């Protein structure tokens, strides 16, 4: 994700930091944010020279129009649907005019509560929303979707996935 000098890229829901590290390795000024203290600990231990902070997508510790890009890669399905307008409004607030959002996640129309995953017991909720609803929520926040990719289940892929590229409009 290159941002043409618009500012740094925030990897929101960065988990253990692998994508943040990959972006940095490509020469992108990037930092990671995750709600989970454990994930931030893992990221900091694995990539001690990179910036990782504990935080929420609804209250980013960045100024208005500061980010050249936001990467929300398989992180918003943990967000209850009623919070998504606030999340996307925060994305809009922090993106510089012309800045990009690259969003990827599962899509559908269901709430999941898995009890086992990653080889151990787990407890969390996932909220899958139809892709058109996600596009609509981004639009309501003032972000313009410029590209979309949908992948139906096949082989190892058990659920529909989608990627959206959105942009904060330039100021007139």
Tab-separated table of N, CA and C in Angstrom, residues 6-172:
chain	number	residue	atom	x	y	z
A	6	UNK	N	1.361	10.865	1.372
A	6	UNK	CA	0.251	11.452	2.121
A	6	UNK	C	0.387	11.272	3.629
A	7	UNK	N	1.244	10.374	4.062
A	7	UNK	CA	1.399	10.123	5.493
A	7	UNK	C	1.597	8.650	5.752
A	8	UNK	N	1.740	8.278	7.012
A	8	UNK	CA	1.978	6.875	7.357
A	8	UNK	C	0.737	6.011	7.146
A	9	UNK	N	0.961	4.702	7.202
A	9	UNK	CA	-0.114	3.716	7.090
A	9	UNK	C	-0.330	3.095	8.467
A	10	UNK	N	-1.583	3.056	8.897
A	10	UNK	CA	-1.952	2.399	10.148
A	10	UNK	C	-2.506	1.022	9.832
A	11	UNK	N	-1.901	-0.006	10.411
A	11	UNK	CA	-2.385	-1.384	10.297
A	11	UNK	C	-3.270	-1.620	11.516
A	12	UNK	N	-4.587	-1.535	11.303
A	12	UNK	CA	-5.542	-1.567	12.409
A	12	UNK	C	-6.055	-2.975	12.622
A	13	UNK	N	-5.881	-3.453	13.849
A	13	UNK	CA	-6.132	-4.860	14.128
A	13	UNK	C	-4.923	-5.655	13.675
A	14	UNK	N	-3.736	-5.137	14.002
A	14	UNK	CA	-2.474	-5.653	13.460
A	14	UNK	C	-2.105	-7.042	13.956
A	15	UNK	N	-2.763	-7.526	15.022
A	15	UNK	CA	-2.410	-8.846	15.531
A	15	UNK	C	-0.941	-8.908	15.897
A	16	UNK	N	-0.247	-9.994	15.509
A	16	UNK	CA	1.160	-10.156	15.885
A	16	UNK	C	2.138	-9.336	15.043
A	17	UNK	N	1.641	-8.460	14.177
A	17	UNK	CA	2.497	-7.490	13.506
A	17	UNK	C	3.125	-7.895	12.191
A	18	UNK	N	2.797	-9.053	11.668
A	18	UNK	CA	3.460	-9.522	10.438
A	18	UNK	C	3.231	-8.591	9.245
A	19	UNK	N	2.009	-8.113	9.069
A	19	UNK	CA	1.742	-7.254	7.908
A	19	UNK	C	2.383	-5.886	8.106
A	20	UNK	N	2.356	-5.368	9.326
A	20	UNK	CA	3.044	-4.106	9.604
A	20	UNK	C	4.523	-4.230	9.245
A	21	UNK	N	5.137	-5.329	9.635
A	21	UNK	CA	6.551	-5.562	9.328
A	21	UNK	C	6.772	-5.680	7.826
A	22	UNK	N	5.864	-6.346	7.135
A	22	UNK	CA	5.987	-6.486	5.684
A	22	UNK	C	5.917	-5.111	5.010
A	23	UNK	N	4.959	-4.298	5.417
A	23	UNK	CA	4.843	-2.955	4.838
A	23	UNK	C	6.108	-2.144	5.082
A	24	UNK	N	6.616	-2.201	6.297
A	24	UNK	CA	7.840	-1.476	6.629
A	24	UNK	C	9.009	-1.974	5.782
A	25	UNK	N	9.072	-3.282	5.569
A	25	UNK	CA	10.112	-3.858	4.725
A	25	UNK	C	10.038	-3.389	3.282
A	26	UNK	N	8.850	-2.988	2.848
A	26	UNK	CA	8.668	-2.448	1.496
A	26	UNK	C	8.985	-0.957	1.424
A	27	UNK	N	9.362	-0.377	2.552
A	27	UNK	CA	9.687	1.045	2.573
A	27	UNK	C	8.523	1.941	2.946
A	28	UNK	N	7.414	1.363	3.376
A	28	UNK	CA	6.245	2.134	3.785
A	28	UNK	C	6.398	2.515	5.257
A	29	UNK	N	6.112	3.745	5.589
A	29	UNK	CA	6.080	4.164	6.987
A	29	UNK	C	4.782	3.623	7.584
A	30	UNK	N	4.894	2.609	8.429
A	30	UNK	CA	3.705	1.930	8.948
A	30	UNK	C	3.834	1.686	10.444
A	31	UNK	N	2.685	1.625	11.100
A	31	UNK	CA	2.628	1.258	12.512
A	31	UNK	C	1.376	0.426	12.732
A	32	UNK	N	1.375	-0.343	13.823
A	32	UNK	CA	0.260	-1.233	14.106
A	32	UNK	C	-0.493	-0.848	15.361
A	33	UNK	N	-1.808	-1.092	15.319
A	33	UNK	CA	-2.682	-0.850	16.463
A	33	UNK	C	-3.544	-2.090	16.645
A	34	UNK	N	-3.692	-2.540	17.894
A	34	UNK	CA	-4.572	-3.671	18.172
A	34	UNK	C	-5.203	-3.469	19.543
A	35	UNK	N	-6.425	-3.940	19.684
A	35	UNK	CA	-7.147	-3.837	20.950
A	35	UNK	C	-6.594	-4.805	21.994
A	36	UNK	N	-5.973	-5.885	21.536
A	36	UNK	CA	-5.507	-6.938	22.432
A	36	UNK	C	-4.099	-6.658	22.958
A	37	UNK	N	-3.947	-6.519	24.274
A	37	UNK	CA	-2.604	-6.339	24.834
A	37	UNK	C	-1.677	-7.507	24.488
A	38	UNK	N	-2.210	-8.712	24.435
A	38	UNK	CA	-1.396	-9.891	24.106
A	38	UNK	C	-0.850	-9.790	22.684
A	39	UNK	N	-1.686	-9.361	21.739
A	39	UNK	CA	-1.217	-9.224	20.358
A	39	UNK	C	-0.146	-8.142	20.249
A	40	UNK	N	-0.332	-7.045	20.958
A	40	UNK	CA	0.685	-5.986	20.938
A	40	UNK	C	1.989	-6.491	21.545
A	41	UNK	N	1.902	-7.266	22.601
A	41	UNK	CA	3.107	-7.860	23.201
A	41	UNK	C	3.820	-8.766	22.200
A	42	UNK	N	3.062	-9.616	21.509
A	42	UNK	CA	3.663	-10.496	20.498
A	42	UNK	C	4.323	-9.687	19.388
A	43	UNK	N	3.639	-8.646	18.917
A	43	UNK	CA	4.184	-7.812	17.839
A	43	UNK	C	5.466	-7.113	18.277
A	44	UNK	N	5.447	-6.544	19.456
A	44	UNK	CA	6.640	-5.836	19.953
A	44	UNK	C	7.817	-6.777	20.159
A	45	UNK	N	7.540	-7.986	20.630
A	45	UNK	CA	8.618	-8.961	20.814
A	45	UNK	C	9.189	-9.420	19.477
A	46	UNK	N	8.329	-9.611	18.491
A	46	UNK	CA	8.786	-10.086	17.181
A	46	UNK	C	9.466	-8.986	16.370
A	47	UNK	N	9.008	-7.744	16.530
A	47	UNK	CA	9.511	-6.625	15.721
A	47	UNK	C	9.791	-5.431	16.643
A	48	UNK	N	10.842	-5.518	17.457
A	48	UNK	CA	11.087	-4.490	18.474
A	48	UNK	C	11.405	-3.106	17.915
A	49	UNK	N	11.799	-3.011	16.663
A	49	UNK	CA	12.129	-1.709	16.087
A	49	UNK	C	10.922	-1.001	15.485
A	50	UNK	N	9.759	-1.663	15.474
A	50	UNK	CA	8.561	-1.074	14.878
A	50	UNK	C	7.626	-0.555	15.959
A	51	UNK	N	6.717	0.320	15.558
A	51	UNK	CA	5.778	0.946	16.500
A	51	UNK	C	4.458	0.181	16.528
A	52	UNK	N	4.095	-0.292	17.716
A	52	UNK	CA	2.824	-0.975	17.938
A	52	UNK	C	2.191	-0.382	19.184
A	53	UNK	N	0.909	-0.058	19.087
A	53	UNK	CA	0.209	0.507	20.234
A	53	UNK	C	-1.111	-0.212	20.461
A	54	UNK	N	-1.466	-0.304	21.725
A	54	UNK	CA	-2.765	-0.855	22.095
A	54	UNK	C	-3.797	0.250	21.903
A	55	UNK	N	-4.885	-0.071	21.215
A	55	UNK	CA	-5.905	0.945	21.000
A	55	UNK	C	-7.099	0.412	20.245
A	56	UNK	N	-8.104	1.247	20.171
A	56	UNK	CA	-9.369	0.903	19.535
A	56	UNK	C	-9.518	1.615	18.197
A	57	UNK	N	-10.154	0.947	17.262
A	57	UNK	CA	-10.432	1.561	15.965
A	57	UNK	C	-11.435	2.701	16.078
A	58	UNK	N	-12.137	2.801	17.203
A	58	UNK	CA	-13.104	3.883	17.378
A	58	UNK	C	-12.475	5.148	17.954
A	59	UNK	N	-11.230	5.077	18.400
A	59	UNK	CA	-10.567	6.232	19.020
A	59	UNK	C	-9.067	6.148	18.755
A	60	UNK	N	-8.681	6.405	17.521
A	60	UNK	CA	-7.271	6.317	17.140
A	60	UNK	C	-6.495	7.509	17.688
A	61	UNK	N	-5.282	7.250	18.111
A	61	UNK	CA	-4.436	8.303	18.678
A	61	UNK	C	-3.628	8.977	17.578
A	62	UNK	N	-4.334	9.477	16.577
A	62	UNK	CA	-3.712	10.236	15.491
A	62	UNK	C	-4.562	11.475	15.248
A	63	UNK	N	-3.942	12.464	14.655
A	63	UNK	CA	-4.662	13.691	14.371
A	63	UNK	C	-5.566	13.566	13.152
A	64	UNK	N	-6.354	14.591	12.944
A	64	UNK	CA	-7.201	14.657	11.757
A	64	UNK	C	-6.322	14.700	10.508
A	65	UNK	N	-6.764	14.012	9.459
A	65	UNK	CA	-6.101	14.062	8.140
A	65	UNK	C	-4.627	13.663	8.199
A	66	UNK	N	-4.252	12.789	9.110
A	66	UNK	CA	-2.842	12.468	9.340
A	66	UNK	C	-2.343	11.247	8.580
A	67	UNK	N	-3.222	10.308	8.274
A	67	UNK	CA	-2.786	9.031	7.702
A	67	UNK	C	-2.895	9.016	6.181
A	68	UNK	N	-1.865	8.507	5.550
A	68	UNK	CA	-1.925	8.289	4.108
A	68	UNK	C	-2.706	7.041	3.761
A	69	UNK	N	-2.743	6.101	4.695
A	69	UNK	CA	-3.467	4.863	4.440
A	69	UNK	C	-3.844	4.157	5.719
A	70	UNK	N	-4.898	3.362	5.606
A	70	UNK	CA	-5.333	2.478	6.683
A	70	UNK	C	-5.483	1.095	6.089
A	71	UNK	N	-4.934	0.120	6.778
A	71	UNK	CA	-5.129	-1.277	6.433
A	71	UNK	C	-5.970	-1.898	7.536
A	72	UNK	N	-7.151	-2.378	7.180
A	72	UNK	CA	-8.028	-3.087	8.122
A	72	UNK	C	-8.224	-4.477	7.528
A	73	UNK	N	-7.291	-5.357	7.834
A	73	UNK	CA	-7.214	-6.669	7.185
A	73	UNK	C	-7.725	-7.747	8.130
A	74	UNK	N	-8.929	-8.209	7.875
A	74	UNK	CA	-9.573	-9.250	8.683
A	74	UNK	C	-9.625	-8.850	10.155
A	75	UNK	N	-9.979	-7.607	10.404
A	75	UNK	CA	-10.058	-7.113	11.778
A	75	UNK	C	-11.434	-6.578	12.146
A	76	UNK	N	-12.257	-6.191	11.192
A	76	UNK	CA	-13.541	-5.586	11.559
A	76	UNK	C	-14.631	-6.604	11.850
A	77	UNK	N	-14.430	-7.878	11.520
A	77	UNK	CA	-15.481	-8.851	11.830
A	77	UNK	C	-15.617	-9.084	13.336
A	78	UNK	N	-14.658	-8.629	14.110
A	78	UNK	CA	-14.763	-8.714	15.567
A	78	UNK	C	-15.556	-7.540	16.144
A	79	UNK	N	-15.901	-6.583	15.312
A	79	UNK	CA	-16.603	-5.384	15.750
A	79	UNK	C	-18.109	-5.580	15.627
A	80	UNK	N	-18.870	-5.353	16.690
A	80	UNK	CA	-20.327	-5.440	16.563
A	80	UNK	C	-20.827	-4.471	15.481
A	81	UNK	N	-21.789	-4.893	14.669
A	81	UNK	CA	-22.244	-4.067	13.545
A	81	UNK	C	-22.657	-2.650	13.933
A	82	UNK	N	-23.239	-2.477	15.104
A	82	UNK	CA	-23.686	-1.140	15.500
A	82	UNK	C	-22.515	-0.193	15.756
A	83	UNK	N	-21.309	-0.714	15.914
A	83	UNK	CA	-20.128	0.127	16.121
A	83	UNK	C	-19.429	0.501	14.817
A	84	UNK	N	-19.750	-0.179	13.732
A	84	UNK	CA	-19.038	0.078	12.474
A	84	UNK	C	-19.174	1.518	11.976
A	85	UNK	N	-20.337	2.176	12.082
A	85	UNK	CA	-20.366	3.579	11.654
A	85	UNK	C	-19.343	4.442	12.391
A	86	UNK	N	-19.158	4.218	13.685
A	86	UNK	CA	-18.159	4.984	14.440
A	86	UNK	C	-16.744	4.628	14.001
A	87	UNK	N	-16.498	3.351	13.726
A	87	UNK	CA	-15.179	2.921	13.251
A	87	UNK	C	-14.863	3.590	11.916
A	88	UNK	N	-15.801	3.539	10.983
A	88	UNK	CA	-15.541	4.101	9.656
A	88	UNK	C	-15.483	5.630	9.694
A	89	UNK	N	-16.227	6.258	10.598
A	89	UNK	CA	-16.110	7.709	10.775
A	89	UNK	C	-14.714	8.067	11.288
A	90	UNK	N	-14.173	7.228	12.168
A	90	UNK	CA	-12.816	7.454	12.676
A	90	UNK	C	-11.786	7.257	11.564
A	91	UNK	N	-12.005	6.280	10.700
A	91	UNK	CA	-11.120	6.105	9.546
A	91	UNK	C	-11.130	7.379	8.702
A	92	UNK	N	-12.324	7.904	8.436
A	92	UNK	CA	-12.448	9.120	7.627
A	92	UNK	C	-11.745	10.295	8.306
A	93	UNK	N	-11.936	10.437	9.604
A	93	UNK	CA	-11.315	11.548	10.332
A	93	UNK	C	-9.800	11.520	10.227
A	94	UNK	N	-9.222	10.342	10.344
A	94	UNK	CA	-7.762	10.247	10.423
A	94	UNK	C	-7.076	10.173	9.066
A	95	UNK	N	-7.800	9.782	8.019
A	95	UNK	CA	-7.190	9.725	6.689
A	95	UNK	C	-6.989	11.130	6.126
A	96	UNK	N	-5.853	11.342	5.487
A	96	UNK	CA	-5.615	12.583	4.766
A	96	UNK	C	-6.509	12.613	3.529
A	97	UNK	N	-6.883	13.792	3.041
A	97	UNK	CA	-7.614	13.844	1.772
A	97	UNK	C	-6.809	13.120	0.689
A	98	UNK	N	-7.476	12.221	-0.011
A	98	UNK	CA	-6.804	11.392	-1.006
A	98	UNK	C	-6.232	10.115	-0.428
A	99	UNK	N	-6.297	9.948	0.906
A	99	UNK	CA	-5.774	8.754	1.564
A	99	UNK	C	-6.629	7.531	1.280
A	100	UNK	N	-6.016	6.366	1.442
A	100	UNK	CA	-6.652	5.102	1.077
A	100	UNK	C	-6.978	4.240	2.291
A	101	UNK	N	-8.045	3.474	2.158
A	101	UNK	CA	-8.375	2.389	3.069
A	101	UNK	C	-8.366	1.107	2.257
A	102	UNK	N	-7.598	0.128	2.716
A	102	UNK	CA	-7.666	-1.217	2.149
A	102	UNK	C	-8.281	-2.096	3.215
A	103	UNK	N	-9.484	-2.600	2.920
A	103	UNK	CA	-10.254	-3.406	3.859
A	103	UNK	C	-10.411	-4.796	3.277
A	104	UNK	N	-10.206	-5.802	4.090
A	104	UNK	CA	-10.458	-7.180	3.683
A	104	UNK	C	-11.039	-7.938	4.850
A	105	UNK	N	-12.042	-8.771	4.570
A	105	UNK	CA	-12.644	-9.532	5.659
A	105	UNK	C	-13.616	-10.557	5.103
A	106	UNK	N	-14.147	-11.348	6.016
A	106	UNK	CA	-15.204	-12.285	5.670
A	106	UNK	C	-16.480	-11.487	5.420
A	107	UNK	N	-17.336	-11.992	4.558
A	107	UNK	CA	-18.638	-11.373	4.335
A	107	UNK	C	-19.716	-12.439	4.445
A	108	UNK	N	-20.914	-12.008	4.678
A	108	UNK	CA	-22.037	-12.923	4.814
A	108	UNK	C	-23.153	-12.226	5.550
A	109	UNK	N	-23.940	-12.998	6.251
A	109	UNK	CA	-25.035	-12.432	7.028
A	109	UNK	C	-25.273	-13.328	8.238
A	110	UNK	N	-24.288	-13.349	9.139
A	110	UNK	CA	-24.420	-14.206	10.312
A	110	UNK	C	-23.493	-13.752	11.434
A	111	UNK	N	-23.835	-14.184	12.631
A	111	UNK	CA	-22.996	-13.959	13.804
A	111	UNK	C	-22.452	-15.314	14.227
A	112	UNK	N	-21.148	-15.396	14.380
A	112	UNK	CA	-20.491	-16.644	14.757
A	112	UNK	C	-19.939	-16.525	16.167
A	113	UNK	N	-19.987	-17.627	16.908
A	113	UNK	CA	-19.398	-17.689	18.244
A	113	UNK	C	-18.607	-18.989	18.359
A	114	UNK	N	-17.424	-19.022	17.752
A	114	UNK	CA	-16.639	-20.259	17.786
A	114	UNK	C	-16.190	-20.601	19.204
A	115	UNK	N	-16.047	-21.892	19.437
A	115	UNK	CA	-15.569	-22.370	20.738
A	115	UNK	C	-14.210	-23.053	20.633
A	116	UNK	N	-13.778	-23.334	19.399
A	116	UNK	CA	-12.489	-23.978	19.195
A	116	UNK	C	-11.855	-23.417	17.919
A	117	UNK	N	-10.588	-23.130	17.982
A	117	UNK	CA	-9.866	-22.626	16.821
A	117	UNK	C	-8.396	-22.496	17.136
A	118	UNK	N	-7.591	-22.515	16.112
A	118	UNK	CA	-6.144	-22.374	16.293
A	118	UNK	C	-5.586	-23.461	17.210
A	119	UNK	N	-6.251	-24.632	17.221
A	119	UNK	CA	-5.775	-25.755	18.007
A	119	UNK	C	-6.055	-25.677	19.494
A	120	UNK	N	-6.975	-24.790	19.893
A	120	UNK	CA	-7.270	-24.635	21.319
A	120	UNK	C	-8.673	-24.055	21.494
A	121	UNK	N	-9.188	-24.068	22.718
A	121	UNK	CA	-10.486	-23.431	22.977
A	121	UNK	C	-10.388	-21.918	22.772
A	122	UNK	N	-11.430	-21.335	22.200
A	122	UNK	CA	-11.488	-19.891	21.989
A	122	UNK	C	-12.873	-19.396	22.391
A	123	UNK	N	-12.972	-18.100	22.591
A	123	UNK	CA	-14.251	-17.484	22.908
A	123	UNK	C	-14.255	-16.068	22.345
A	124	UNK	N	-14.948	-15.870	21.248
A	124	UNK	CA	-15.101	-14.545	20.656
A	124	UNK	C	-16.292	-14.573	19.712
A	125	UNK	N	-16.698	-13.395	19.274
A	125	UNK	CA	-17.776	-13.278	18.304
A	125	UNK	C	-17.232	-12.728	17.002
A	126	UNK	N	-17.798	-13.198	15.915
A	126	UNK	CA	-17.542	-12.632	14.590
A	126	UNK	C	-18.882	-12.215	14.006
A	127	UNK	N	-18.889	-11.052	13.400
A	127	UNK	CA	-20.102	-10.522	12.784
A	127	UNK	C	-19.838	-10.381	11.291
A	128	UNK	N	-20.467	-11.220	10.500
A	128	UNK	CA	-20.286	-11.169	9.054
A	128	UNK	C	-21.446	-10.392	8.456
A	129	UNK	N	-21.117	-9.398	7.642
A	129	UNK	CA	-22.133	-8.566	7.007
A	129	UNK	C	-22.034	-8.697	5.498
A	130	UNK	N	-23.153	-8.501	4.798
A	130	UNK	CA	-23.107	-8.520	3.335
A	130	UNK	C	-22.180	-7.418	2.811
A	131	UNK	N	-21.503	-7.705	1.712
A	131	UNK	CA	-20.550	-6.748	1.154
A	131	UNK	C	-21.218	-5.422	0.810
A	132	UNK	N	-22.407	-5.464	0.234
A	132	UNK	CA	-23.077	-4.208	-0.113
A	132	UNK	C	-23.356	-3.350	1.123
A	133	UNK	N	-23.615	-3.992	2.252
A	133	UNK	CA	-23.814	-3.222	3.486
A	133	UNK	C	-22.512	-2.560	3.912
A	134	UNK	N	-21.390	-3.271	3.788
A	134	UNK	CA	-20.095	-2.673	4.128
A	134	UNK	C	-19.800	-1.476	3.220
A	135	UNK	N	-20.067	-1.638	1.929
A	135	UNK	CA	-19.859	-0.533	0.982
A	135	UNK	C	-20.720	0.660	1.392
A	136	UNK	N	-21.973	0.396	1.761
A	136	UNK	CA	-22.870	1.464	2.189
A	136	UNK	C	-22.386	2.166	3.446
A	137	UNK	N	-21.894	1.408	4.416
A	137	UNK	CA	-21.382	2.005	5.651
A	137	UNK	C	-20.152	2.872	5.388
A	138	UNK	N	-19.287	2.414	4.508
A	138	UNK	CA	-18.121	3.231	4.148
A	138	UNK	C	-18.565	4.520	3.470
A	139	UNK	N	-19.538	4.411	2.571
A	139	UNK	CA	-20.068	5.596	1.891
A	139	UNK	C	-20.690	6.584	2.862
A	140	UNK	N	-21.430	6.081	3.840
A	140	UNK	CA	-22.036	6.956	4.848
A	140	UNK	C	-20.975	7.698	5.651
A	141	UNK	N	-19.812	7.093	5.789
A	141	UNK	CA	-18.705	7.730	6.517
A	141	UNK	C	-17.933	8.714	5.641
A	142	UNK	N	-18.271	8.794	4.358
A	142	UNK	CA	-17.592	9.726	3.467
A	142	UNK	C	-16.441	9.127	2.688
A	143	UNK	N	-16.315	7.799	2.694
A	143	UNK	CA	-15.258	7.120	1.938
A	143	UNK	C	-15.846	6.562	0.647
A	144	UNK	N	-15.109	6.694	-0.435
A	144	UNK	CA	-15.577	6.276	-1.754
A	144	UNK	C	-14.887	4.973	-2.135
A	145	UNK	N	-15.668	3.923	-2.327
A	145	UNK	CA	-15.107	2.636	-2.743
A	145	UNK	C	-14.735	2.727	-4.214
A	146	UNK	N	-13.464	2.452	-4.513
A	146	UNK	CA	-12.972	2.542	-5.887
A	146	UNK	C	-12.718	1.184	-6.518
A	147	UNK	N	-12.629	0.138	-5.695
A	147	UNK	CA	-12.426	-1.215	-6.231
A	147	UNK	C	-12.945	-2.227	-5.222
A	148	UNK	N	-13.447	-3.342	-5.751
A	148	UNK	CA	-13.921	-4.415	-4.882
A	148	UNK	C	-13.605	-5.751	-5.505
A	149	UNK	N	-13.308	-6.706	-4.640
A	149	UNK	CA	-12.987	-8.062	-5.063
A	149	UNK	C	-13.724	-9.006	-4.132
A	150	UNK	N	-14.437	-9.963	-4.706
A	150	UNK	CA	-15.163	-10.943	-3.911
A	150	UNK	C	-14.632	-12.327	-4.233
A	151	UNK	N	-14.500	-13.164	-3.198
A	151	UNK	CA	-14.046	-14.539	-3.380
A	151	UNK	C	-15.046	-15.462	-2.713
A	152	UNK	N	-15.630	-16.329	-3.501
A	152	UNK	CA	-16.574	-17.314	-2.978
A	152	UNK	C	-15.802	-18.489	-2.382
A	153	UNK	N	-16.433	-19.232	-1.479
A	153	UNK	CA	-15.758	-20.388	-0.891
A	153	UNK	C	-15.363	-21.416	-1.953
A	154	UNK	N	-14.175	-21.944	-1.805
A	154	UNK	CA	-13.706	-23.046	-2.654
A	154	UNK	C	-12.440	-23.609	-2.027
A	155	UNK	N	-12.290	-24.917	-2.095
A	155	UNK	CA	-11.106	-25.553	-1.518
A	155	UNK	C	-11.009	-25.299	-0.030
A	156	UNK	N	-9.877	-24.754	0.387
A	156	UNK	CA	-9.657	-24.469	1.809
A	156	UNK	C	-10.428	-23.252	2.300
A	157	UNK	N	-10.886	-22.428	1.385
A	157	UNK	CA	-11.626	-21.221	1.764
A	157	UNK	C	-13.070	-21.610	2.054
A	158	UNK	N	-13.477	-21.522	3.319
A	158	UNK	CA	-14.792	-22.004	3.754
A	158	UNK	C	-15.878	-20.935	3.757
A	159	UNK	N	-15.489	-19.680	3.744
A	159	UNK	CA	-16.461	-18.584	3.806
A	159	UNK	C	-16.174	-17.580	2.700
A	160	UNK	N	-17.198	-16.840	2.274
A	160	UNK	CA	-16.945	-15.767	1.311
A	160	UNK	C	-16.051	-14.688	1.934
A	161	UNK	N	-15.167	-14.153	1.131
A	161	UNK	CA	-14.261	-13.078	1.534
A	161	UNK	C	-14.441	-11.924	0.551
A	162	UNK	N	-14.003	-10.756	0.965
A	162	UNK	CA	-14.025	-9.612	0.059
A	162	UNK	C	-12.923	-8.637	0.441
A	163	UNK	N	-12.502	-7.864	-0.539
A	163	UNK	CA	-11.547	-6.777	-0.340
A	163	UNK	C	-12.142	-5.524	-0.963
A	164	UNK	N	-11.984	-4.418	-0.278
A	164	UNK	CA	-12.436	-3.129	-0.787
A	164	UNK	C	-11.284	-2.139	-0.710
A	165	UNK	N	-11.141	-1.350	-1.754
A	165	UNK	CA	-10.231	-0.215	-1.738
A	165	UNK	C	-11.108	1.026	-1.744
A	166	UNK	N	-10.943	1.856	-0.733
A	166	UNK	CA	-11.737	3.079	-0.626
A	166	UNK	C	-10.787	4.255	-0.446
A	167	UNK	N	-11.296	5.422	-0.745
A	167	UNK	CA	-10.466	6.618	-0.676
A	167	UNK	C	-11.250	7.756	-0.044
A	168	UNK	N	-10.554	8.541	0.750
A	168	UNK	CA	-11.152	9.774	1.250
A	168	UNK	C	-11.015	10.810	0.143
A	169	UNK	N	-12.107	11.447	-0.259
A	169	UNK	CA	-12.017	12.408	-1.364
A	169	UNK	C	-11.045	13.552	-1.062
A	170	UNK	N	-10.449	14.050	-2.124
A	170	UNK	CA	-9.616	15.249	-2.023
A	170	UNK	C	-10.515	16.421	-1.654
A	171	UNK	N	-9.950	17.407	-1.024
A	171	UNK	CA	-10.727	18.622	-0.744
A	171	UNK	C	-10.879	19.405	-2.040
A	172	UNK	N	-12.051	20.045	-2.226
A	172	UNK	CA	-12.240	20.836	-3.465
A	172	UNK	C	-11.350	22.054	-3.522
